[in-house]
Coordinates of C-alpha atoms (C1' of nucleotides) in Angstrom, one line a residue:
Chain D
M1 CA -132.0 46.5 80.7
R2 CA -131.9 50.1 81.8
R3 CA -131.4 49.9 85.5
G4 CA -129.1 52.2 87.1
I5 CA -128.3 54.0 83.9
L6 CA -131.1 56.5 84.2
E7 CA -129.3 58.1 87.1
F8 CA -126.2 58.6 85.0
C9 CA -128.3 60.2 82.3
I10 CA -130.1 62.5 84.7
V11 CA -126.8 63.7 86.2
S12 CA -125.4 64.2 82.8
V13 CA -128.3 66.4 81.7
L14 CA -127.9 68.4 84.9
A15 CA -124.3 69.0 84.1
D16 CA -125.4 71.1 81.1
K17 CA -128.2 73.2 82.5
E18 CA -130.4 74.0 85.4
I19 CA -133.7 72.3 84.8
Y20 CA -136.9 71.1 86.4
T21 CA -138.7 67.8 86.3
A22 CA -140.8 68.1 83.1
G23 CA -137.7 69.5 81.3
L24 CA -135.7 66.5 82.4
I25 CA -138.3 64.2 81.1
D26 CA -138.4 66.0 77.8
S27 CA -134.6 66.0 77.4
L28 CA -134.4 62.2 78.0
K29 CA -137.4 61.6 75.7
S30 CA -135.7 63.4 72.9
A31 CA -132.9 60.8 73.2
D32 CA -135.5 58.0 73.2
L33 CA -135.2 57.4 77.0
I34 CA -138.7 57.3 78.4
I35 CA -139.0 57.9 82.1
T36 CA -142.1 58.8 84.2
D37 CA -142.2 61.4 87.0
G38 CA -142.9 58.6 89.5
T39 CA -139.4 57.4 88.8
L40 CA -137.8 60.8 88.7
Y41 CA -139.0 62.4 91.9
P42 CA -137.7 59.8 94.2
M43 CA -134.4 59.8 92.4
L44 CA -134.0 63.6 92.6
N45 CA -134.9 63.6 96.2
R46 CA -132.4 60.8 96.9
L47 CA -129.6 62.6 95.0
Q48 CA -130.4 65.8 96.8
K49 CA -130.3 64.2 100.2
A50 CA -126.9 62.8 99.2
K51 CA -125.8 66.4 98.5
L52 CA -125.2 65.7 94.9
L53 CA -127.9 68.0 93.7
Q54 CA -129.2 71.4 94.8
Y55 CA -132.4 73.2 93.8
R56 CA -134.0 76.6 93.9
W57 CA -137.6 77.5 93.6
E58 CA -138.6 79.5 90.5
E59 CA -142.0 80.9 89.8
S60 CA -143.7 80.0 86.6
E61 CA -145.7 82.3 84.4
S62 CA -148.4 79.7 84.0
G63 CA -148.8 77.5 87.0
P64 CA -147.3 76.5 90.3
P65 CA -143.6 77.2 91.2
R66 CA -141.0 74.8 90.0
K67 CA -137.9 73.2 91.5
Y68 CA -134.9 73.9 89.3
Y69 CA -132.1 71.4 90.0
S70 CA -128.4 71.7 89.4
L71 CA -125.3 69.8 90.4
T72 CA -123.3 70.6 93.5
T73 CA -119.6 70.3 93.5
A74 CA -119.9 66.8 94.9
G75 CA -122.3 66.1 92.1
V76 CA -119.8 67.1 89.5
E77 CA -117.3 64.7 91.0
Y78 CA -119.9 62.0 91.1
L79 CA -120.7 62.5 87.5
S80 CA -117.1 62.0 86.5
K81 CA -117.1 58.7 88.5
L82 CA -120.3 57.6 86.8
D83 CA -118.8 58.5 83.4
T84 CA -115.7 56.4 84.1
A85 CA -117.9 53.5 85.3
W86 CA -120.0 53.9 82.1
Q87 CA -117.0 53.7 79.9
D88 CA -115.5 50.7 81.7
M89 CA -118.8 48.9 81.6
T90 CA -119.5 49.5 77.9
A91 CA -115.9 48.4 77.1
S92 CA -116.5 45.2 79.1
V93 CA -119.8 44.5 77.4
E94 CA -118.5 45.2 74.0
S95 CA -115.6 42.8 74.5
I96 CA -118.1 40.1 75.4
R97 CA -120.5 41.1 72.7
R98 CA -118.0 40.9 69.9
G99 CA -117.3 37.3 70.9
T100 CA -114.7 36.2 73.2
E101 CA -113.0 34.1 70.5
S102 CA -113.5 30.4 70.2
E103 CA -112.9 27.9 73.0
Chain Q
M1 CA -125.3 50.5 87.2
R2 CA -125.2 47.0 85.8
R3 CA -128.7 45.8 86.2
G4 CA -130.2 43.8 83.3
I5 CA -127.0 43.9 81.4
L6 CA -125.6 40.8 82.9
E7 CA -128.3 38.7 81.1
F8 CA -127.2 40.2 77.8
C9 CA -123.5 39.3 78.6
I10 CA -124.4 35.7 79.6
V11 CA -126.5 35.1 76.5
S12 CA -123.7 36.6 74.4
V13 CA -121.1 34.2 75.9
L14 CA -123.4 31.3 75.3
A15 CA -123.7 32.3 71.6
D16 CA -120.0 31.3 71.2
K17 CA -119.7 28.1 73.1
E18 CA -121.3 25.5 75.3
I19 CA -120.2 26.2 78.8
Y20 CA -121.1 25.5 82.4
T21 CA -121.5 27.9 85.4
A22 CA -117.9 28.2 86.6
G23 CA -116.7 28.7 83.0
L24 CA -119.3 31.5 82.5
I25 CA -118.1 33.2 85.7
D26 CA -114.5 33.0 84.4
S27 CA -115.4 34.4 81.0
L28 CA -117.2 37.4 82.5
K29 CA -114.4 37.9 85.0
S30 CA -111.8 38.1 82.2
A31 CA -113.8 41.1 80.9
D32 CA -113.9 42.6 84.4
L33 CA -117.5 41.7 85.0
I34 CA -117.7 40.1 88.4
I35 CA -120.7 37.9 89.1
T36 CA -121.4 35.3 91.8
D37 CA -123.0 31.9 91.3
G38 CA -125.9 33.0 93.5
T39 CA -126.8 35.5 90.7
L40 CA -126.1 33.1 87.9
Y41 CA -128.1 30.0 88.9
P42 CA -131.4 31.7 89.2
M43 CA -130.8 33.5 85.9
L44 CA -129.9 30.3 84.0
N45 CA -132.9 28.5 85.4
R46 CA -135.2 31.4 84.4
L47 CA -133.8 31.5 80.8
Q48 CA -134.1 27.8 80.5
K49 CA -137.7 27.8 81.7
A50 CA -138.3 30.4 79.0
K51 CA -136.9 28.0 76.5
L52 CA -134.1 30.3 75.6
L53 CA -131.4 27.9 76.9
Q54 CA -131.0 24.2 76.9
Y55 CA -128.5 22.1 78.8
R56 CA -127.0 18.6 78.8
W57 CA -125.2 16.9 81.6
E58 CA -121.6 16.1 81.2
E59 CA -119.4 14.1 83.5
S60 CA -116.3 15.7 84.9
E61 CA -112.9 14.1 85.3
S62 CA -112.5 15.6 88.7
G63 CA -115.8 16.1 90.5
P64 CA -119.6 16.0 90.1
P65 CA -121.3 16.3 86.7
R66 CA -121.8 19.7 85.2
K67 CA -124.7 21.3 83.3
Y68 CA -123.4 22.6 80.0
Y69 CA -125.7 25.3 78.6
S70 CA -126.2 26.5 75.1
L71 CA -128.7 28.7 73.2
T72 CA -131.9 27.3 71.7
T73 CA -133.2 28.7 68.4
A74 CA -135.4 31.0 70.4
G75 CA -132.3 32.0 72.4
V76 CA -130.5 33.0 69.3
E77 CA -133.4 35.2 68.3
Y78 CA -133.5 36.7 71.8
L79 CA -129.9 37.5 71.6
S80 CA -130.4 39.5 68.4
K81 CA -133.1 41.5 70.1
L82 CA -130.9 42.1 73.1
D83 CA -128.1 43.2 70.9
T84 CA -130.4 45.7 69.1
A85 CA -131.6 47.0 72.5
W86 CA -128.1 47.3 73.6
Q87 CA -127.0 49.4 70.6
D88 CA -130.1 51.6 70.9
M89 CA -129.5 52.2 74.6
T90 CA -125.8 53.0 74.3
A91 CA -126.6 55.4 71.4
S92 CA -129.2 57.1 73.6
V93 CA -126.9 57.4 76.6
E94 CA -124.0 58.6 74.5
S95 CA -126.1 61.3 73.0
I96 CA -127.0 62.4 76.5
R97 CA -123.5 62.0 77.8
R98 CA -121.8 64.1 75.1
G99 CA -124.0 67.0 76.2
T100 CA -127.3 67.8 74.7
E101 CA -126.0 71.2 73.6
S102 CA -127.0 74.4 75.5
E103 CA -130.5 75.5 76.3
Chain T
dC1 C1' -165.5 80.8 92.6
dA2 C1' -165.5 76.4 90.4
dA3 C1' -163.1 73.5 87.1
dG4 C1' -159.0 72.2 85.1
dC5 C1' -154.2 72.2 84.6
dT6 C1' -149.6 71.8 86.3
dA7 C1' -146.1 70.4 89.6
dC8 C1' -144.9 68.2 93.5
dC9 C1' -144.8 63.7 96.0
dT10 C1' -146.1 58.8 98.0
dT11 C1' -147.3 53.9 97.9
dG12 C1' -147.3 49.3 96.4
dC13 C1' -145.4 46.1 93.2
dG14 C1' -142.3 43.3 90.3
dA15 C1' -137.7 42.3 88.9
dT16 C1' -132.6 42.2 89.4
dA17 C1' -128.5 41.1 91.8
dC18 C1' -126.0 39.9 96.0
dA19 C1' -124.7 37.5 100.4
dA20 C1' -125.2 33.7 102.9
dG21 C1' -126.3 29.2 103.5
dG22 C1' -127.5 24.4 102.2
dT23 C1' -127.4 19.6 99.6
dA24 C1' -125.0 16.0 97.3
dG25 C1' -121.6 13.8 94.2
dC26 C1' -116.8 12.8 93.6
dT27 C1' -111.9 12.3 94.9
dT28 C1' -108.2 11.9 98.2
dG29 C1' -105.8 10.4 102.2
dC30 C1' -105.5 7.3 105.8
Chain B
dG1 C1' -113.6 1.6 102.9
dC2 C1' -114.6 5.6 105.3
dA3 C1' -113.9 10.4 106.7
dA4 C1' -112.7 15.0 105.1
dG5 C1' -112.6 18.2 101.6
dC6 C1' -113.7 20.0 97.2
dT7 C1' -116.8 21.0 93.5
dA8 C1' -121.2 21.9 91.5
dC9 C1' -125.8 22.6 92.0
dC10 C1' -129.5 25.4 94.1
dT11 C1' -132.5 28.3 97.7
dT12 C1' -133.6 32.1 100.8
dG13 C1' -133.5 36.6 102.4
dT14 C1' -132.5 41.4 101.5
dA15 C1' -131.7 45.9 99.2
dT16 C1' -132.5 48.7 95.3
dC17 C1' -134.4 50.3 91.0
dG18 C1' -138.0 51.6 88.0
dC19 C1' -143.0 51.7 87.1
dA20 C1' -148.0 52.3 87.6
dA21 C1' -151.3 54.4 90.1
dG22 C1' -153.0 57.6 93.1
dG23 C1' -152.9 61.8 95.9
dT24 C1' -152.2 67.0 97.4
dA25 C1' -152.0 71.8 96.4
dG26 C1' -150.9 76.1 93.8
dC27 C1' -152.2 78.8 89.8
dT28 C1' -155.1 80.3 85.9
dT29 C1' -159.2 80.7 83.3
dG30 C1' -164.0 81.2 82.3

DNA sequence: CAAGCTACCTTGCGATACAAGGTAGCTTGC
DNA sequence: GCAAGCTACCTTGTATCGCAAGGTAGCTTG
């Protein structure tokens, strides 16, 4: 029941801060959204190819370098579209869920 | 961004009334959820095989007979699980969406 | 310098939803 | 009473999403 919504969550998190993969996974986990890196890497690459994300390499103090992602200008616009779509969809589902009155 | 949620909507509509395919499509359309019959028939058959839905044939006054679907007892229980899952998921997404405060 | 950890990425699979197309019952018009 | 059209059912093929599993390579630690 989660499909397509993960992308919205990821873009939302990136709106707040520059972050790399493990941090993204932790951010979502703290909201009870479990995601694996096998899901995340293809998504980040896809969004980056679509020019919605950018990244820079940053060295780590304890391991290999990390890709820190952030939104591009187009990514910010995309987020606002996703946000509108999210609100529309939840409103629609709520209207169904609450019962569409009797027949 | 809608994946998996349609099933929840369909089961929700069926909680209120016995209905056949075209009626379901209309109910969802009136909440701005567009779905085609090519999506709906496989889903109804799948839910029926899982014993969550039952149907009876009813003759029409103007055309071929129709399959009127309704929830089984198991379907009602399933709906309550979907409803809980829906509330959990929207709560999670809202907490992400509203900004997970600064780093 | 070897072993282990971390971070990146790919591949194969199952499930969802859509578009397009197909069958058959029923009514309508001639 | 038969052809044409509508309605209702269903199937097939395709794209995409998300996951599990597996793989490469840099960095640290003993």
